């Protein structure tokens, strides 16, 4: 008591006396004070806003960029997303509701080391993923999912194993989202049942995802991320500045926060904090959390199709910079929010003289909502509601799209209803002939299928479908591409059902987690044990030509089995063992989780490399070329990857859709992006894992000046990140749309001039016009008067051009 007297300031004793004055009882828990009606209005408003943004995106892509409404566009958003929008999407996808809640939980448990390890332990994976992003773009440019690469290289058996792990990943992410979202909604909203909360979350996620596909998530993510940063900065300003002199807020400066925290002793034995202080980096509990966090998050990034999808949607260099800037911006969210809210929770507990939450409530992630409620009242409650809703919407929609893309491309298209079930590797999906000469059949006839851009029959189909006003469009008549176009339309319709089903399956999943009382921390820790064994096998499948099917399977399955075994074995040594009553408690302890995570990723890596060398010792340039030819064959003949990258690769239009440059040329063109990714990955990993923590270990317990530097740095990072993520994407997108509109206007003027200038100009323009019409192949049946007017103009112009060009043919 004497020691505590010495380190507590007068303000702390005054606050504690005021908390007990007039017989007041200590406050425990979050009080649900938001009315159900108000909460429903918030959900409805946010849902309508998101649907409006999704519709705006659709109109921009259709009328400005003239994107085709086809399957690939639904899952890659046109493949030309800017750096800013890629970064925004990465930030919003990686900002789980768990990010906002669990980061504050670890801050309230371990002090200043908790937010840092949460942020650093989940930032390096995003930056390292930029390497995989550029590798995918150079070695499998036509792939829409990472599982397509695995199937092309290793066959069906390996593909099914990795599909299982990919679904596990999406399942765990959705579990974390729904558990956190439902916990916060239940704690803040009066009379809201878990069932209704789960249904509301599912409805909001599914509504706009169904309308806009992946592309809509980019625009909605921008507004979500911007709002998240605004709300975080609002909470930061309240805690550290108290601009409105709120009497309920005992803080108002770094000094006052420091006074309250330094007077509250950490449970030294349990958390391992040096000197029983929350103001130290010497925290064994914090370090254990950091290691588990780093290992587990490798699995949730590398094995989650949502991040590969963001890579697919951007061009190579933009994708690399998008992931790097996205990772650095995201760092600010858990670092600043948890440093602010977690330390404010400790300070408020100190001001009251007793903890404000039970251990169970802290594990549910309720530290941040409680601080918001205590300091900002109703405003704080609504701020937390919006924060959680934004996080659930962004990540939830990305996960739904990810699951849908796996179901479409890797389950339905691969096994349930393939276009050509008997197709062999290296054969054209349209004509079944080989794309390249085969060793055993040098004289065999090769594929000579034209690209759709140079196909006259496709142009005729486009005109016929543009003229049709019926809700049911005419069938395609092109002998080369017609059947495959019909098949793609079938898949597009199936995609919509997929999104609806995946969204509403999250409801029973959420209720199951709620029923078995699964807490957020347990789910978070368990992630790595289940899926991190697949991290190295996935990386080598796109980076290492030597990798074999046996190697990647043994690494993934063996690592998972070893991790599970060690985890359960260690947990069984705790009192109560693995009995039903103590299973969640004992298996959720930090040391069993740490051992399980490290064993899973370590054994997975070792098995994968060793077995690969055992099964393929000799490696020749011919074998390496053959391996990457398999991945480069992944393509959609209606929109081949060469057409997308011909600007970057300085290519002319090929006669056939599969005409492509050698791998060496592609690698050379994208070498700058590759070097950027490697340098950033190495530098930031060293900074976040070694240099920064190492420098903090030179200080035992922070004094006031050290604490000021720490909190000022967290606030500064947040302000800079907010400025970047709000200004840059908006500027880049508006600039890109403006340039495209100007280009469209120039094309239109040129077309009109050429149509009046005679035969030669008309012939030259014919290809351009057919191309523009080609982009409208899949337009939907819902034509407005404006769309009919556009089609009428196009038909008239085409008729004039064809009339002029006919005699010369």
mmCIF file of N, CA and C in Angstrom, residues 338-396:
data_model
loop_
_atom_site.group_PDB
_atom_site.id
_atom_site.type_symbol
_atom_site.label_atom_id
_atom_site.label_comp_id
_atom_site.label_asym_id
_atom_site.label_seq_id
_atom_site.Cartn_x
_atom_site.Cartn_y
_atom_site.Cartn_z
ATOM 1 N N UNK A 338 -6.047 0.931 -29.978
ATOM 2 C CA UNK A 338 -5.827 0.146 -28.760
ATOM 3 C C UNK A 338 -4.986 0.912 -27.743
ATOM 4 N N UNK A 339 -3.992 1.668 -28.226
ATOM 5 C CA UNK A 339 -3.201 2.496 -27.300
ATOM 6 C C UNK A 339 -4.122 3.497 -26.608
ATOM 7 N N UNK A 340 -5.078 4.020 -27.354
ATOM 8 C CA UNK A 340 -6.003 5.004 -26.783
ATOM 9 C C UNK A 340 -7.045 4.338 -25.886
ATOM 10 N N UNK A 341 -7.801 3.377 -26.451
ATOM 11 C CA UNK A 341 -8.940 2.785 -25.730
ATOM 12 C C UNK A 341 -8.492 1.796 -24.659
ATOM 13 N N UNK A 342 -7.464 0.997 -24.954
ATOM 14 C CA UNK A 342 -6.990 0.014 -23.973
ATOM 15 C C UNK A 342 -6.390 0.692 -22.757
ATOM 16 N N UNK A 343 -5.542 1.701 -23.000
ATOM 17 C CA UNK A 343 -4.931 2.415 -21.882
ATOM 18 C C UNK A 343 -5.970 3.275 -21.151
ATOM 19 N N UNK A 344 -6.955 3.793 -21.896
ATOM 20 C CA UNK A 344 -8.032 4.555 -21.241
ATOM 21 C C UNK A 344 -8.849 3.634 -20.338
ATOM 22 N N UNK A 345 -9.039 2.390 -20.756
ATOM 23 C CA UNK A 345 -9.773 1.424 -19.905
ATOM 24 C C UNK A 345 -9.012 1.197 -18.598
ATOM 25 N N UNK A 346 -7.681 1.012 -18.699
ATOM 26 C CA UNK A 346 -6.861 0.823 -17.493
ATOM 27 C C UNK A 346 -6.961 2.072 -16.612
ATOM 28 N N UNK A 347 -6.888 3.239 -17.257
ATOM 29 C CA UNK A 347 -6.982 4.501 -16.515
ATOM 30 C C UNK A 347 -8.324 4.668 -15.812
ATOM 31 N N UNK A 348 -9.413 4.312 -16.498
ATOM 32 C CA UNK A 348 -10.753 4.419 -15.900
ATOM 33 C C UNK A 348 -10.910 3.448 -14.734
ATOM 34 N N UNK A 349 -10.351 2.241 -14.886
ATOM 35 C CA UNK A 349 -10.394 1.271 -13.782
ATOM 36 C C UNK A 349 -9.626 1.814 -12.593
ATOM 37 N N UNK A 350 -8.485 2.442 -12.885
ATOM 38 C CA UNK A 350 -7.669 3.039 -11.818
ATOM 39 C C UNK A 350 -8.428 4.177 -11.142
ATOM 40 N N UNK A 351 -9.146 4.973 -11.954
ATOM 41 C CA UNK A 351 -9.901 6.099 -11.401
ATOM 42 C C UNK A 351 -11.025 5.627 -10.491
ATOM 43 N N UNK A 352 -11.592 4.470 -10.808
ATOM 44 C CA UNK A 352 -12.677 3.912 -9.992
ATOM 45 C C UNK A 352 -12.123 3.130 -8.798
ATOM 46 N N UNK A 353 -10.883 2.612 -8.971
ATOM 47 C CA UNK A 353 -10.286 1.825 -7.900
ATOM 48 C C UNK A 353 -10.604 0.352 -7.989
ATOM 49 N N UNK A 354 -11.328 -0.037 -9.037
ATOM 50 C CA UNK A 354 -11.646 -1.459 -9.258
ATOM 51 C C UNK A 354 -11.910 -1.662 -10.747
ATOM 52 N N UNK A 355 -11.723 -2.898 -11.253
ATOM 53 C CA UNK A 355 -11.921 -3.135 -12.696
ATOM 54 C C UNK A 355 -13.354 -2.835 -13.133
ATOM 55 N N UNK A 356 -13.463 -2.269 -14.340
ATOM 56 C CA UNK A 356 -14.787 -1.921 -14.880
ATOM 57 C C UNK A 356 -15.453 -3.088 -15.587
ATOM 58 N N UNK A 357 -14.675 -4.119 -15.902
ATOM 59 C CA UNK A 357 -15.216 -5.279 -16.605
ATOM 60 C C UNK A 357 -14.751 -6.561 -15.942
ATOM 61 N N UNK A 358 -15.565 -7.599 -16.067
ATOM 62 C CA UNK A 358 -15.138 -8.926 -15.604
ATOM 63 C C UNK A 358 -14.154 -9.505 -16.627
ATOM 64 N N UNK A 359 -13.455 -10.550 -16.219
ATOM 65 C CA UNK A 359 -12.500 -11.199 -17.124
ATOM 66 C C UNK A 359 -13.195 -11.695 -18.394
ATOM 67 N N UNK A 360 -14.408 -12.233 -18.244
ATOM 68 C CA UNK A 360 -15.151 -12.743 -19.409
ATOM 69 C C UNK A 360 -15.499 -11.623 -20.375
ATOM 70 N N UNK A 361 -15.925 -10.474 -19.826
ATOM 71 C CA UNK A 361 -16.282 -9.336 -20.681
ATOM 72 C C UNK A 361 -15.067 -8.806 -21.440
ATOM 73 N N UNK A 362 -13.912 -8.791 -20.760
ATOM 74 C CA UNK A 362 -12.680 -8.344 -21.429
ATOM 75 C C UNK A 362 -12.359 -9.283 -22.588
ATOM 76 N N UNK A 363 -12.489 -10.589 -22.366
ATOM 77 C CA UNK A 363 -12.192 -11.564 -23.418
ATOM 78 C C UNK A 363 -13.179 -11.453 -24.579
ATOM 79 N N UNK A 364 -14.384 -10.953 -24.306
ATOM 80 C CA UNK A 364 -15.364 -10.749 -25.386
ATOM 81 C C UNK A 364 -15.022 -9.520 -26.221
ATOM 82 N N UNK A 365 -14.073 -8.711 -25.731
ATOM 83 C CA UNK A 365 -13.670 -7.525 -26.493
ATOM 84 C C UNK A 365 -14.447 -6.279 -26.156
ATOM 85 N N UNK A 366 -14.985 -6.199 -24.908
ATOM 86 C CA UNK A 366 -15.866 -5.077 -24.570
ATOM 87 C C UNK A 366 -15.146 -3.886 -23.938
ATOM 88 N N UNK A 367 -13.793 -3.918 -23.896
ATOM 89 C CA UNK A 367 -13.056 -2.790 -23.304
ATOM 90 C C UNK A 367 -13.291 -1.507 -24.092
ATOM 91 N N UNK A 368 -13.188 -1.582 -25.430
ATOM 92 C CA UNK A 368 -13.361 -0.376 -26.266
ATOM 93 C C UNK A 368 -14.783 0.187 -26.190
ATOM 94 N N UNK A 369 -15.837 -0.653 -26.329
ATOM 95 C CA UNK A 369 -17.201 -0.107 -26.197
ATOM 96 C C UNK A 369 -17.444 0.528 -24.830
ATOM 97 N N UNK A 370 -16.872 -0.051 -23.776
ATOM 98 C CA UNK A 370 -17.074 0.498 -22.437
ATOM 99 C C UNK A 370 -16.458 1.893 -22.328
ATOM 100 N N UNK A 371 -15.214 2.054 -22.826
ATOM 101 C CA UNK A 371 -14.540 3.361 -22.762
ATOM 102 C C UNK A 371 -15.342 4.383 -23.563
ATOM 103 N N UNK A 372 -15.806 3.986 -24.759
ATOM 104 C CA UNK A 372 -16.592 4.908 -25.588
ATOM 105 C C UNK A 372 -17.851 5.346 -24.851
ATOM 106 N N UNK A 373 -18.495 4.388 -24.196
ATOM 107 C CA UNK A 373 -19.730 4.703 -23.464
ATOM 108 C C UNK A 373 -19.455 5.612 -22.274
ATOM 109 N N UNK A 374 -18.370 5.332 -21.525
ATOM 110 C CA UNK A 374 -18.063 6.114 -20.326
ATOM 111 C C UNK A 374 -17.655 7.546 -20.664
ATOM 112 N N UNK A 375 -16.840 7.695 -21.711
ATOM 113 C CA UNK A 375 -16.282 9.021 -22.009
ATOM 114 C C UNK A 375 -17.178 9.870 -22.904
ATOM 115 N N UNK A 376 -17.893 9.230 -23.824
ATOM 116 C CA UNK A 376 -18.672 10.005 -24.805
ATOM 117 C C UNK A 376 -20.173 9.791 -24.697
ATOM 118 N N UNK A 377 -20.586 8.919 -23.778
ATOM 119 C CA UNK A 377 -22.016 8.683 -23.599
ATOM 120 C C UNK A 377 -22.661 8.112 -24.853
ATOM 121 N N UNK A 378 -23.806 8.664 -25.221
ATOM 122 C CA UNK A 378 -24.551 8.172 -26.388
ATOM 123 C C UNK A 378 -23.750 8.303 -27.671
ATOM 124 N N UNK A 379 -23.007 9.399 -27.796
ATOM 125 C CA UNK A 379 -22.177 9.604 -28.988
ATOM 126 C C UNK A 379 -21.173 8.469 -29.137
ATOM 127 N N UNK A 380 -20.542 8.090 -28.032
ATOM 128 C CA UNK A 380 -19.564 7.003 -28.050
ATOM 129 C C UNK A 380 -20.187 5.678 -28.424
ATOM 130 N N UNK A 381 -21.397 5.437 -27.923
ATOM 131 C CA UNK A 381 -22.080 4.178 -28.246
ATOM 132 C C UNK A 381 -22.360 4.091 -29.746
ATOM 133 N N UNK A 382 -22.867 5.204 -30.298
ATOM 134 C CA UNK A 382 -23.146 5.204 -31.739
ATOM 135 C C UNK A 382 -21.848 5.099 -32.547
ATOM 136 N N UNK A 383 -20.779 5.728 -32.053
ATOM 137 C CA UNK A 383 -19.486 5.633 -32.747
ATOM 138 C C UNK A 383 -19.026 4.175 -32.807
ATOM 139 N N UNK A 384 -19.139 3.446 -31.691
ATOM 140 C CA UNK A 384 -18.733 2.035 -31.677
ATOM 141 C C UNK A 384 -19.644 1.188 -32.562
ATOM 142 N N UNK A 385 -20.937 1.501 -32.558
ATOM 143 C CA UNK A 385 -21.865 0.777 -33.437
ATOM 144 C C UNK A 385 -21.456 0.937 -34.894
ATOM 145 N N UNK A 386 -21.170 2.175 -35.281
ATOM 146 C CA UNK A 386 -20.745 2.433 -36.658
ATOM 147 C C UNK A 386 -19.414 1.750 -36.969
ATOM 148 N N UNK A 387 -18.466 1.832 -36.025
ATOM 149 C CA UNK A 387 -17.163 1.199 -36.233
ATOM 150 C C UNK A 387 -17.314 -0.289 -36.503
ATOM 151 N N UNK A 388 -18.076 -0.964 -35.658
ATOM 152 C CA UNK A 388 -18.243 -2.415 -35.802
ATOM 153 C C UNK A 388 -18.997 -2.734 -37.088
ATOM 154 N N UNK A 389 -20.022 -1.948 -37.380
ATOM 155 C CA UNK A 389 -20.803 -2.183 -38.593
ATOM 156 C C UNK A 389 -19.943 -2.017 -39.842
ATOM 157 N N UNK A 390 -19.098 -0.980 -39.857
ATOM 158 C CA UNK A 390 -18.199 -0.762 -41.003
ATOM 159 C C UNK A 390 -17.233 -1.939 -41.153
ATOM 160 N N UNK A 391 -16.671 -2.388 -40.025
ATOM 161 C CA UNK A 391 -15.708 -3.491 -40.072
ATOM 162 C C UNK A 391 -16.362 -4.775 -40.557
ATOM 163 N N UNK A 392 -17.543 -5.067 -40.031
ATOM 164 C CA UNK A 392 -18.239 -6.298 -40.427
ATOM 165 C C UNK A 392 -18.637 -6.238 -41.899
ATOM 166 N N UNK A 393 -19.097 -5.064 -42.345
ATOM 167 C CA UNK A 393 -19.514 -4.923 -43.746
ATOM 168 C C UNK A 393 -18.349 -5.158 -44.703
ATOM 169 N N UNK A 394 -17.232 -4.478 -44.462
ATOM 170 C CA UNK A 394 -16.104 -4.548 -45.399
ATOM 171 C C UNK A 394 -15.521 -5.948 -45.464
ATOM 172 N N UNK A 395 -15.170 -6.487 -44.286
ATOM 173 C CA UNK A 395 -14.549 -7.807 -44.282
ATOM 174 C C UNK A 395 -15.556 -8.873 -44.682
ATOM 175 N N UNK A 396 -16.798 -8.716 -44.198
ATOM 176 C CA UNK A 396 -17.832 -9.714 -44.518
ATOM 177 C C UNK A 396 -18.083 -9.819 -46.006
#
